[in-house]
Coordinates of C-alpha atoms in Angstrom, one line a residue:
X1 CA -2.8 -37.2 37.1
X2 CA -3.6 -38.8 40.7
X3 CA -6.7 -40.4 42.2
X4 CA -8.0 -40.4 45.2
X5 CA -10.7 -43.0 46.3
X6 CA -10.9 -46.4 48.5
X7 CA -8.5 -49.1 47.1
X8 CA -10.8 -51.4 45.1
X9 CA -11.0 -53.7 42.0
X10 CA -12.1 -50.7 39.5
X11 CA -9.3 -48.4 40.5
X12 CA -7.2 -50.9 38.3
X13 CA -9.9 -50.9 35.4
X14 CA -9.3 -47.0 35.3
X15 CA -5.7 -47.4 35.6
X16 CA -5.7 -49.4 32.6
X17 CA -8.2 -47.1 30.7
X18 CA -5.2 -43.9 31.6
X19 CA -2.4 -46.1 30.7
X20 CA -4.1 -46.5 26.8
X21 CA -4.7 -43.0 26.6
X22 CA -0.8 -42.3 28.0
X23 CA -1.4 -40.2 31.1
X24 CA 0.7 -41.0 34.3
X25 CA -1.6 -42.1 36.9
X26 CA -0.5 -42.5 40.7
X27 CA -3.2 -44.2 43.5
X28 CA -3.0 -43.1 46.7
X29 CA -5.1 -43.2 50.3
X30 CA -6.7 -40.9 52.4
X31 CA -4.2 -40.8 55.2
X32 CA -1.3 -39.5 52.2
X33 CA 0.4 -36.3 52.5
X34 CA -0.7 -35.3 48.5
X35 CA 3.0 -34.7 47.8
X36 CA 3.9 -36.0 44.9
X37 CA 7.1 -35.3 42.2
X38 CA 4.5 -33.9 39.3
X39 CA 4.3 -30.2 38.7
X40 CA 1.5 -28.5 40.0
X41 CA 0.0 -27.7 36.9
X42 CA -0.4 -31.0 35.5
X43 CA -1.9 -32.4 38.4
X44 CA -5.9 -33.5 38.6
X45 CA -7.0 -34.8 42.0
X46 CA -10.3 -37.4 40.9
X47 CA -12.3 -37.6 44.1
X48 CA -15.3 -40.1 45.1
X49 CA -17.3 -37.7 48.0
X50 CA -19.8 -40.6 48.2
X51 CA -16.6 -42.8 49.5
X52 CA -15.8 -42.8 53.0
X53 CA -13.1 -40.7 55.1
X54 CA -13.8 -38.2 51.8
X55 CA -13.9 -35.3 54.2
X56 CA -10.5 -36.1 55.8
X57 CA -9.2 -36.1 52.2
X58 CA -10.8 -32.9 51.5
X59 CA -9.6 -31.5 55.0
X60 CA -6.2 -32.3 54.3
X61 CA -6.4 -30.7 50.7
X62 CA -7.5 -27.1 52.5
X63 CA -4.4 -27.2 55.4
X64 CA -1.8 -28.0 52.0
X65 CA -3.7 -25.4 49.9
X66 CA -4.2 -28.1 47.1
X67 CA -7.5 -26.1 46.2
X68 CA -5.0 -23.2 45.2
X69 CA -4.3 -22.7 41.1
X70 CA -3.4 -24.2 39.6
X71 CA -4.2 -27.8 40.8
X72 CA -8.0 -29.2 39.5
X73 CA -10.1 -31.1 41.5
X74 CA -13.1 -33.4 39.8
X75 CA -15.2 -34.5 42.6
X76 CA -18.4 -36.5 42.1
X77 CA -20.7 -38.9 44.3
X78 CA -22.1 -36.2 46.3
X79 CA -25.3 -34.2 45.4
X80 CA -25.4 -32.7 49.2
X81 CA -23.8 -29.5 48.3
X82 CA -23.7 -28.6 52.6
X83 CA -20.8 -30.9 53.2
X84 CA -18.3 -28.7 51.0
X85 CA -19.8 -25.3 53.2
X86 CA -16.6 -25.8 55.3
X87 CA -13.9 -25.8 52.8
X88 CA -12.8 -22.5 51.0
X89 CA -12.4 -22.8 47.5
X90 CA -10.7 -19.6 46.0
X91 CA -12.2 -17.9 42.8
X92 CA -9.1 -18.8 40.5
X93 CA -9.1 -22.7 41.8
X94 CA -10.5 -25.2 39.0
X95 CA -12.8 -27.2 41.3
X96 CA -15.4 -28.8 39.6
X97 CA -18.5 -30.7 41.6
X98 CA -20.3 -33.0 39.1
X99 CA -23.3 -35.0 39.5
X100 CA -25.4 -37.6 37.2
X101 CA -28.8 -36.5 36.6
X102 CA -30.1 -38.6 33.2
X103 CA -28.3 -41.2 31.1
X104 CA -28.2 -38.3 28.3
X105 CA -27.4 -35.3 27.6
X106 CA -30.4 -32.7 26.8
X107 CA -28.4 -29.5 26.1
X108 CA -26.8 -28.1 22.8
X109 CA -23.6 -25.6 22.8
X110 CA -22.2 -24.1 19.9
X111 CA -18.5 -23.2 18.7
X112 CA -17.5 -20.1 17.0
X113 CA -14.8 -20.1 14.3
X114 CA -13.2 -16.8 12.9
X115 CA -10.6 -18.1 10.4
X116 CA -10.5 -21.8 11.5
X117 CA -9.7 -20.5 14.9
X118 CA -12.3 -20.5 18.3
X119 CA -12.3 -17.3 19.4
X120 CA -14.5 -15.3 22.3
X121 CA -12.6 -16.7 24.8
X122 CA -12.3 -13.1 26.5
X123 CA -15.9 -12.6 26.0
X124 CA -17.3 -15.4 27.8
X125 CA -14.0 -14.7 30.2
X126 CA -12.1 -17.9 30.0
X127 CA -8.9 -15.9 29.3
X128 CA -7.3 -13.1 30.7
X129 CA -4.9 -12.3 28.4
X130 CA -4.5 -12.1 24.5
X131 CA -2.1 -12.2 21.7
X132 CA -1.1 -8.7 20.3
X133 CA -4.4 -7.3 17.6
X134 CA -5.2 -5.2 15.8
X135 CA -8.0 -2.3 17.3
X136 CA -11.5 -2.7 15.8
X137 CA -14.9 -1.5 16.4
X138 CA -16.3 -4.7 17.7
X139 CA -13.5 -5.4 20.4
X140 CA -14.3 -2.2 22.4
X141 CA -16.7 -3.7 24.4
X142 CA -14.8 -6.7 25.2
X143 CA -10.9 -5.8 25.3
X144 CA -8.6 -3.7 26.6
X145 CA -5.3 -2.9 25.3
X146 CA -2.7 -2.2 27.6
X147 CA 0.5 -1.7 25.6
X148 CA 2.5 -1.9 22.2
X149 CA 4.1 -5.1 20.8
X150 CA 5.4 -4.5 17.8
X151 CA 5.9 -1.9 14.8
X152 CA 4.1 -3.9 12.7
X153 CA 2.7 -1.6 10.0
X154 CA 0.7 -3.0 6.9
X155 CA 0.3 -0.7 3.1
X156 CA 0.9 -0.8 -0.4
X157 CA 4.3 -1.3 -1.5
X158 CA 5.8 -0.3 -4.7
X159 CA 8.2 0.8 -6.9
X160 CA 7.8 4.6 -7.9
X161 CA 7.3 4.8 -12.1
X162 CA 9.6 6.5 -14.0
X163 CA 9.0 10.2 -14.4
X164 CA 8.0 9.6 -17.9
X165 CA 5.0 7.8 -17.2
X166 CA 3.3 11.0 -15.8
X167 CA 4.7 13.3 -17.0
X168 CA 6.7 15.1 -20.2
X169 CA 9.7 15.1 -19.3
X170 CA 11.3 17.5 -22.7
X171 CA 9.3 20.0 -20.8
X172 CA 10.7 19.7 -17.2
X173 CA 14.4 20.7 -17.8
X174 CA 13.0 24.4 -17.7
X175 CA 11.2 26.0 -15.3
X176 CA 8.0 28.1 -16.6
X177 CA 9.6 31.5 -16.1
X178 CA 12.8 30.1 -18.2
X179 CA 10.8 29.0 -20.9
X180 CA 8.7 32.0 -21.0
X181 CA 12.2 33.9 -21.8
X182 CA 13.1 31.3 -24.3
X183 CA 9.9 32.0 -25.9
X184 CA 10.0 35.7 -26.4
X185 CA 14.1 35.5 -27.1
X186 CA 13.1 33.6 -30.5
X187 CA 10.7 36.7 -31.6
X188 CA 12.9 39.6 -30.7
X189 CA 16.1 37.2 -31.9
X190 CA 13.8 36.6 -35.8
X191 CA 12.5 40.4 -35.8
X192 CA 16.1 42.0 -35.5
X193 CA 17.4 39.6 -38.2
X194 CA 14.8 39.9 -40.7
X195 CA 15.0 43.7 -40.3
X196 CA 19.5 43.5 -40.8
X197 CA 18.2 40.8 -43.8
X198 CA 15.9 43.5 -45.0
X199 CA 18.2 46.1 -44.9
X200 CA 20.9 44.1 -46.9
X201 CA 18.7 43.4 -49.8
X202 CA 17.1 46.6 -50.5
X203 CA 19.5 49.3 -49.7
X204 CA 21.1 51.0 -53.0
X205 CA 24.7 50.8 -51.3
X206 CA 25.0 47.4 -50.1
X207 CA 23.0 45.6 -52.5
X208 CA 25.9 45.8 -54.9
X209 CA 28.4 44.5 -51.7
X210 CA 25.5 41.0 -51.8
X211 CA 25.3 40.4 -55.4
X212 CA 29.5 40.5 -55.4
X213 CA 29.3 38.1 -52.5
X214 CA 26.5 35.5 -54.5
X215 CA 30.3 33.5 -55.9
X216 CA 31.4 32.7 -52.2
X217 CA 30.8 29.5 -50.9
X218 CA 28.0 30.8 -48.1
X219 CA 24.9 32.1 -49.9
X220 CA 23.3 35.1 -48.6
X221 CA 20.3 35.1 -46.5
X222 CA 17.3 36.5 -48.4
X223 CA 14.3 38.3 -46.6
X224 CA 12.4 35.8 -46.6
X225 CA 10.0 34.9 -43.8
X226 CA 10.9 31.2 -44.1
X227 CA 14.7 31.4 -44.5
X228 CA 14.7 33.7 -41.3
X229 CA 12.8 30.7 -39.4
X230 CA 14.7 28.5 -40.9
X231 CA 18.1 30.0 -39.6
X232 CA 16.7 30.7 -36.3
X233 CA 15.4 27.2 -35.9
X234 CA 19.4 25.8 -36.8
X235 CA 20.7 27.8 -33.9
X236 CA 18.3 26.7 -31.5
X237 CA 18.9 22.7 -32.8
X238 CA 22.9 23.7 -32.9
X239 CA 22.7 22.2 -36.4
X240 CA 24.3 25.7 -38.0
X241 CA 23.0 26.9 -41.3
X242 CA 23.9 27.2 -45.3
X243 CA 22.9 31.2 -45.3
X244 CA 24.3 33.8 -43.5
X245 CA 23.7 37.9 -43.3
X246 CA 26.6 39.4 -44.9
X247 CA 26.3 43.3 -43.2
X248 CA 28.7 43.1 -40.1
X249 CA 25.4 44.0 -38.2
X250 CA 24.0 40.9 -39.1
X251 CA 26.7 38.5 -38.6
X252 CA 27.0 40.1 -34.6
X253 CA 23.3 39.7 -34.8
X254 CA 23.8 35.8 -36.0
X255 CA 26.7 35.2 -33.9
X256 CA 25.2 36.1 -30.1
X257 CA 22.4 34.2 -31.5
X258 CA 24.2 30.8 -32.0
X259 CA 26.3 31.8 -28.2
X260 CA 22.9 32.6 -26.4
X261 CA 21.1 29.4 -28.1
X262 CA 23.9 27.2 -27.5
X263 CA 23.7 27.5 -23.1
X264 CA 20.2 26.8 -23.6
X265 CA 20.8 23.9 -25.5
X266 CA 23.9 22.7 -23.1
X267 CA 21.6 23.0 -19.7
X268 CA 18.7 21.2 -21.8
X269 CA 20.4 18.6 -22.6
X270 CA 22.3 17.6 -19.1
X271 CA 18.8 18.3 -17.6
X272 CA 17.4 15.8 -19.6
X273 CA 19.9 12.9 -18.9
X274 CA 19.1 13.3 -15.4
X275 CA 15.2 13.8 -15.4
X276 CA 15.0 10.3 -17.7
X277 CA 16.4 8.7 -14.8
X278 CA 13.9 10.5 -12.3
X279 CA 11.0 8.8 -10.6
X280 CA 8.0 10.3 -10.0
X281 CA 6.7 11.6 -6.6
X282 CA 3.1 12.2 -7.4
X283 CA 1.3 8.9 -6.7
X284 CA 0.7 10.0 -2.7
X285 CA -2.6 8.8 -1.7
X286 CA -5.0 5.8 -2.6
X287 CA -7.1 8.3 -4.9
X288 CA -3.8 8.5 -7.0
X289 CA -3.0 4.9 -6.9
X290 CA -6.7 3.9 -7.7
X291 CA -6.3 6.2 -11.0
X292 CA -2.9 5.5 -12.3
X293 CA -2.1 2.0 -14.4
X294 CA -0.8 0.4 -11.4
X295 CA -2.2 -3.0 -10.9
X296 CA -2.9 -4.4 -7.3
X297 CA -2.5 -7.0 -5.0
X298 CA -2.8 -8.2 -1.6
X299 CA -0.7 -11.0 0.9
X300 CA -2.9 -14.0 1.2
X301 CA -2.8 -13.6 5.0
X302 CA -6.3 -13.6 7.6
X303 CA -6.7 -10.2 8.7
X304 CA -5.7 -8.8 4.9
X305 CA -9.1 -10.9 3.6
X306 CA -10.5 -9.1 6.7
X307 CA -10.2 -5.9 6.0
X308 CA -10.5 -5.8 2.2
X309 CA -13.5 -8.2 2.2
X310 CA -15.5 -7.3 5.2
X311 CA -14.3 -3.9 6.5
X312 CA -14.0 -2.9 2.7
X313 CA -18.3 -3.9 2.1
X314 CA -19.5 -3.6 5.2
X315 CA -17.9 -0.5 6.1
X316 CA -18.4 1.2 3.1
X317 CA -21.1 3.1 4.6
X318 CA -20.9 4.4 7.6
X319 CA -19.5 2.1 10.3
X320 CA -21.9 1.6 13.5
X321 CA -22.6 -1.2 15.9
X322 CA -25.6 -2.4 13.4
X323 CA -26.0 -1.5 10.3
X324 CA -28.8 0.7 8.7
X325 CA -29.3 -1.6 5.6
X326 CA -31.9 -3.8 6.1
X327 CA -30.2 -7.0 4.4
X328 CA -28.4 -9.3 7.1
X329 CA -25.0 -8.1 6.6
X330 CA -24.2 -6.7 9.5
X331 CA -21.0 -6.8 11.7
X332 CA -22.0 -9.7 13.8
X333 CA -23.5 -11.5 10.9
X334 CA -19.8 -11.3 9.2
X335 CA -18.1 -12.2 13.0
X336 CA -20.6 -14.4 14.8
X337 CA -22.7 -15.8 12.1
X338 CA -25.7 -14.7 12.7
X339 CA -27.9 -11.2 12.3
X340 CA -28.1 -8.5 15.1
X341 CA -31.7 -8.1 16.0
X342 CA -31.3 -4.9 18.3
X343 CA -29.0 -2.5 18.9
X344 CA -26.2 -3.2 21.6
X345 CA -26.2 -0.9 24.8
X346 CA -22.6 0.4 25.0
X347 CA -20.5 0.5 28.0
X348 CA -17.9 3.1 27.9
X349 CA -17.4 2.5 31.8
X350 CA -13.8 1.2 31.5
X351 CA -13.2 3.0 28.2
X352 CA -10.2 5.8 29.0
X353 CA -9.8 9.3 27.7
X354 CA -6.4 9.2 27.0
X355 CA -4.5 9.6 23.6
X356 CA -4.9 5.9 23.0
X357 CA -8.5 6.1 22.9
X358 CA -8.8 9.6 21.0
X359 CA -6.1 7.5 18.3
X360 CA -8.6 4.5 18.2
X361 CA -11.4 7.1 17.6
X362 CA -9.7 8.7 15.3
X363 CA -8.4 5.8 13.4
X364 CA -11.8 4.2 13.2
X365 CA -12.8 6.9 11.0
X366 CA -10.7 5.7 8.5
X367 CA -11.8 2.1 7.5
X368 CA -12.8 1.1 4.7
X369 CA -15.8 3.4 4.5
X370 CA -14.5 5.9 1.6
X371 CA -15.5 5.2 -1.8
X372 CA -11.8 5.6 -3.0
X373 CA -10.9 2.4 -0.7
X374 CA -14.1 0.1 -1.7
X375 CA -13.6 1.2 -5.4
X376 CA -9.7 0.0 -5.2
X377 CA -11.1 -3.4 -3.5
X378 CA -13.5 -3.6 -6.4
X379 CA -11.7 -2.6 -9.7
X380 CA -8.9 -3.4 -9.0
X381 CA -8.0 -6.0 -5.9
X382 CA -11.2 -8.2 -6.8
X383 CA -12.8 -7.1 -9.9
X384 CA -16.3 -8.7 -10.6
X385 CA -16.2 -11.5 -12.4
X386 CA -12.2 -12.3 -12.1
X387 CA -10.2 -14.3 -9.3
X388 CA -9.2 -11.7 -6.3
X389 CA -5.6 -10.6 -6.5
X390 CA -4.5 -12.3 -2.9
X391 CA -1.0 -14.1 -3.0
X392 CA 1.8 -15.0 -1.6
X393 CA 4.4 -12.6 -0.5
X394 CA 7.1 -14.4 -2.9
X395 CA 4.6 -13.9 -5.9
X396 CA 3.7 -10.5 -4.7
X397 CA 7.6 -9.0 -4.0
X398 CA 8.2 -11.0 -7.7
X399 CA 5.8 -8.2 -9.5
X400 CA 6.7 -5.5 -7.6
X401 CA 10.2 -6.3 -8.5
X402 CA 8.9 -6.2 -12.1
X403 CA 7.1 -2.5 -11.5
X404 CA 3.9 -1.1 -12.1
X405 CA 3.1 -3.0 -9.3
X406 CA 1.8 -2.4 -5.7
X407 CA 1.7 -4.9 -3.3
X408 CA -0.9 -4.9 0.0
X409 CA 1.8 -6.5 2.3
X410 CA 3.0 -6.3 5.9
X411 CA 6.0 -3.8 5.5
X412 CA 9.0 -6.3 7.7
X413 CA 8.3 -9.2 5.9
X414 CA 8.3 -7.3 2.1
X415 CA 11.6 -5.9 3.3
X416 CA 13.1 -8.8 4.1
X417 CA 12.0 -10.9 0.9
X418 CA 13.1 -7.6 -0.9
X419 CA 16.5 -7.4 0.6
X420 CA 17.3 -11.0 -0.5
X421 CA 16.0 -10.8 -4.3
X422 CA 15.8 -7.0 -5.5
X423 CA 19.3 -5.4 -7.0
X424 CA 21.0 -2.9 -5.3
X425 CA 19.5 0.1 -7.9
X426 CA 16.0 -1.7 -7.7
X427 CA 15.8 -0.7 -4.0
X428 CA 15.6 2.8 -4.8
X429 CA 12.5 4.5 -4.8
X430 CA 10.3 2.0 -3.1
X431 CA 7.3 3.8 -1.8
X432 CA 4.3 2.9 0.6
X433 CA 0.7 4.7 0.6
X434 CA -1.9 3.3 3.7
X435 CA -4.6 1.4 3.1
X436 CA -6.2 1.2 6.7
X437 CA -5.5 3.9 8.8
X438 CA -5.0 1.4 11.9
X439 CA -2.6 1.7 14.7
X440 CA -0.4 -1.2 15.3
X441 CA -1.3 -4.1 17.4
X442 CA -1.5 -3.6 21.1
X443 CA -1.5 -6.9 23.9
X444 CA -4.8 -7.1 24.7
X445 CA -6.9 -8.0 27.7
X446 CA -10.1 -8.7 29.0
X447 CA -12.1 -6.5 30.3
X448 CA -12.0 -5.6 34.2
X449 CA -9.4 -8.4 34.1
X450 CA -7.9 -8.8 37.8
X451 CA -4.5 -8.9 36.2
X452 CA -4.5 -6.0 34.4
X453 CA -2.4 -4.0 36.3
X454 CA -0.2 -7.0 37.1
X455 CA 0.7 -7.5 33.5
X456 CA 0.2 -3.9 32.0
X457 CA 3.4 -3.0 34.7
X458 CA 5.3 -6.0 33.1
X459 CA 4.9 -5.2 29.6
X460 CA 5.7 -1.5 30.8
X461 CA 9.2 -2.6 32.3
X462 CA 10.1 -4.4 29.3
X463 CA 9.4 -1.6 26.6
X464 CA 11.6 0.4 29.5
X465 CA 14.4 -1.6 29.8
X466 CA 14.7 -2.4 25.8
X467 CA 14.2 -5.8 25.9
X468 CA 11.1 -5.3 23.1
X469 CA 14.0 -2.7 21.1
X470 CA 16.1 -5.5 21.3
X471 CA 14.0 -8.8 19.7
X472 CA 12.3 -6.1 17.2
X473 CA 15.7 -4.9 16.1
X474 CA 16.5 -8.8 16.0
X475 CA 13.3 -10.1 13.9
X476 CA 12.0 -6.6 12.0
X477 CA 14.2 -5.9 9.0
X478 CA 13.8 -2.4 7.8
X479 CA 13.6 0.0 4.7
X480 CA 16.1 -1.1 2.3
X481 CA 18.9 1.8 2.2
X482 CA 19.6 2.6 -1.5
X483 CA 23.4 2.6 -2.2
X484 CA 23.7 4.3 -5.8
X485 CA 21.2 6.6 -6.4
X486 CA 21.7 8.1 -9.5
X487 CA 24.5 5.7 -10.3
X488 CA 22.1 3.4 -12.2
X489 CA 22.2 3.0 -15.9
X490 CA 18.8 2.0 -17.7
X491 CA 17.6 2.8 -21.3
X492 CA 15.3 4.9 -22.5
X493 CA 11.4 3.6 -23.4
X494 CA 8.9 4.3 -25.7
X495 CA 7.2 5.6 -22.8
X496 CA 10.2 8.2 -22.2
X497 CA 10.1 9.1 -26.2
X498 CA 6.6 9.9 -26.2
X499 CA 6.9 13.8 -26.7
X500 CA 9.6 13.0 -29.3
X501 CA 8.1 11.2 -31.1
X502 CA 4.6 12.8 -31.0
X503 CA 6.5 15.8 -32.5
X504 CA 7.9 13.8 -35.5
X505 CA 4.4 12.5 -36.1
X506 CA 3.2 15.8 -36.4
X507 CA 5.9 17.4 -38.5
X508 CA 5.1 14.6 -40.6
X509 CA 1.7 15.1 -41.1
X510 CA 1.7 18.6 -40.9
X511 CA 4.5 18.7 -44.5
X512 CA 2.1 16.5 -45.8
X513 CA -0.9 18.8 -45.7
X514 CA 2.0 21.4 -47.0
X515 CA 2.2 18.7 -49.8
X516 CA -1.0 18.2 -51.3
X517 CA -1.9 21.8 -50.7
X518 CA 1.1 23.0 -52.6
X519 CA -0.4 20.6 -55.0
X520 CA -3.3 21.6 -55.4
X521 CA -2.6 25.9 -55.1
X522 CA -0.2 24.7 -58.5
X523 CA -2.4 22.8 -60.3
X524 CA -5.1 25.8 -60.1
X525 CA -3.1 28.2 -61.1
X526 CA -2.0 25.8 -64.1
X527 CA -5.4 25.7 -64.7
X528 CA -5.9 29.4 -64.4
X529 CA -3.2 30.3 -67.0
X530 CA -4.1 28.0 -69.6
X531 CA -7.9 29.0 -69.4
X532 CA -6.2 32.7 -69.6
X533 CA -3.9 31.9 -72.6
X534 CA -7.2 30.3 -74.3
X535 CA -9.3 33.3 -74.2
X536 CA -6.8 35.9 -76.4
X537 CA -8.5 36.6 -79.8
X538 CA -5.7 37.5 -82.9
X539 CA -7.4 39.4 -85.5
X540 CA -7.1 38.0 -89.2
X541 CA -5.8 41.9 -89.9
X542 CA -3.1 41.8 -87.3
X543 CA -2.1 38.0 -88.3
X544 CA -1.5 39.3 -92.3
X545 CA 0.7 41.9 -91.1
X546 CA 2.7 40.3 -88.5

């Protein structure tokens, strides 16, 4: 820092008040050149215009261009705002030309936080240019983006279910035409043994050849409705059976049954080893996640409380620059702090009809405005009455790991956490689904910025020339790549017995009924035959003669 002012007794009180606060402080005279070893930009020339010989100082100032960016002038003493008519001070120069009016200050200012950050520094244009953000609604009017930064892409991450947990998976191995066939092979197969079976018994000829084979050690199959299923249902199981036709007719009949059962049976079952192992591919879109058993959660980062806490309420109906409802929720009560009274005029002057503005139209359609994404904040990322589901990305990646689990994460940094923690079979079958239909961040700028062009060329040459391919190649990890598919070993769940199981329960409860009404049909006709046996009347007559 320098000063500039006549050499007297308080220049060394304001020495000494710099020196406490640690700021190199040089004093110099009218008659210097101004050329001093500190760079420009931490230079501030303190001026006294009431002193005298102030307007050589200022004169030399103009011929070294010292009123040029980025050197700052605070000059004071002078309320005559004529004598500084002569001297050109350029529209980027930080001059500033103060006077004392009262012993107080009579004025109030305010200062807007988003996030525990100040923020509207484009809109009141202190700042030209902007980190790389995100495209919303309420920057149109004050932003411009001129080019991409970085694929940074933000959506639920998870680990596909097994193909069990949507499905029945005894019932997949086949397609529908194949088990149609299967299902009209088992009538045609029973009806032509039944009939051989049929045959067997009642012709005069070869019933004697049956009874004469009753000693061997495989009984006869009897016409029986029963022992026909019975057989049929052994070759379909490959379990064999204890009866057999005993025509030549019915052992061919028996024989192609047990061959044609038993490729079914071998396809089956190496279908079924490999489906068990299957994920499923039908949880596609936030309607499927938001009805499966999939629990949620979201990174504990700003702009993910952002979007899921205001864009997912306010936004739930349609998204405009003030909103219909009445109460004070409204986007500049959730961004400014305060409710819109009117409606905003809109100024699509600068706005371009290119593809990136069609995109941004197009994307703004999908905030949270569907009542599939505000019903998956509410059940099931924030439920009423329970703690919200933000956390960190180690906690989040911890559960996923664990599956039946989707995580609300930026996609680079839950690949990266994944790479270093997940086994190599774990890292199949990741799978994303979009919560926000947003484009990735763009630099922005402000509007009608002078520099726009200046720095909308740069960024241009540097995406050209591969410099950005380069550092996101360097600091974006990608997609895990899955190195044995299918070479994974894991065993079976209840959740992959199901059908199996459901089956047994119902064979068991079906025999049961059998049971009791076997029972019962016995102990009738018990009943019946006694009662029958009671009411025969012997004659005395017939008793003497007997």
């Amino acid at each position: 820092m320098t000063s500039m002012h006549a050499i007297r007794y308080d220049q060394f009180k304001l020495l000494k008040e710099l020196s406490t606060r640690y700021i190199a402080c040089q004093f110099e005279t009218f008659n210097s050149n101004l050329t001093y070893p500190i760079p420009p930009e931490h230079q501030l020339f303190l001026l006294d215009a009431a002193c005298n010989e102030s307007e050589k100082l200022l004169e030399t100032g103009k011929q070294l261009n010292k009123f040029d960016h980025p050197y700052r002038w605070l000059i004071w003493g002078q309320t005559d705002r004529d004598q500084f008519k002569q001297f050109y001070f350029r529209l980027d120069g930080q001059i500033f030309i103060i006077d004392k009016t009262e012993k107080g200050i009579k004025g109030t200012y305010r200062i807007q936080s988003i996030y525990k950050t100040s923020n509207e520094s484009m809109e009141f244009m202190e700042n030209d240019i902007g980190t790389a953000a995100f495209f919303t609604i309420d920057r149109i009017d004050i932003i411009e983006y001129i080019a991409p930064s970085a694929p940074t892409h933000i959506r639920f991450l998870f680990r596909a279910p097994p193909l069990s947990y949507v499905s029945n998976v005894f019932t997949l191995p086949f397609d529908s035409y194949v088990w149609y066939g299967c299902f009209g092979l088992i009538p045609l197969v029973f009806l032509a043994v039944y009939i051989i079976v049929k045959w067997e018994w009642y012709d005069p000829v070869f019933k004697e050849t049956v009874a004469e084979t009753h000693s061997n050690t495989i009984m006869p199959l009897r016409p029986g409705f029963f022992d026909v299923l019975v057989m049929e249902l052994g070759a379909i199981t490959q379990q064999g059976t204890d009866t057999e036709p005993k025509s030549v007719s019915g052992r061919i009949a028996t024989v192609f049954t047990f061959i044609a059962f038993m490729f079914l049976y071998t396809a089956y079952a190496a279908n079924i080893v490999a489906i068990l192992q299957s994920t499923t591919e039908s949880i596609k879109t936030l309607e499927d996640l938001l009805h499966s058993r999939i629990s949620l959660g979201v990174e504990d980062i700003v702009y993910a409380h952002y979007y899921f806490q205001i864009e997912g309420i306010l936004n739930s109906r349609p998204l405009t620059h003030i909103s219909a409802n009445p109460s004070p929720i409204s986007p500049a009560y959730f961004l400014n702090g305060w409710s819109m009274e009117s409606v905003p005029e809109v100024d699509l002057t600068d706005i371009n009809s290119g593809k990136l503005h069609q995109n941004l139209q197009e994307s703004s359609r999908f905030t949270a405005e569907e009542p599939v994404r505000k019903a998956i904040y509410q059940q099931k990322v924030a439920p009423k009455g329970q703690k919200a589901n933000f956390m960190d990305i180690y906690e989040g990646i911890s559960k996923v790991q664990k599956g039946f689990f989707a995580f609300h994460v930026e996609l680079s940094s839950g690949y990266k956490v994944i790479a270093d923690t997940f086994q190599e079979n774990e890292k199949c079958g990741l799978k994303t689904i979009e919560f926000m239909n947003m484009l990735e961040p763009w630099v922005s700028i402000r509007k009608r910025s002078a520099y726009k062009e200046v720095i909308k060329v740069g960024l241009r040459k540097i995406l050209e020339v591969g410099v950005q391919r380069r550092d996101v190649n360097r600091f974006y990890s990608n997609k895990p790549v899955c190195q044995n598919k299918g070479s994974n070993f894991g065993s079976a769940g209840l959740i992959d017995c199901y059908a199996a199981f459901l089956i047994y329960g119902i064979g068991i409860v079906f025999s049961i009924f059998l049971m009791v009404m076997e029972i019962v049909v016995q102990k009738r006709l018990q009943k019946r035959e006694s009662s029958a046996q009671s009411d025969v009347y012997v004659s005395p007559v017939e008793s003497y003669a007997e």
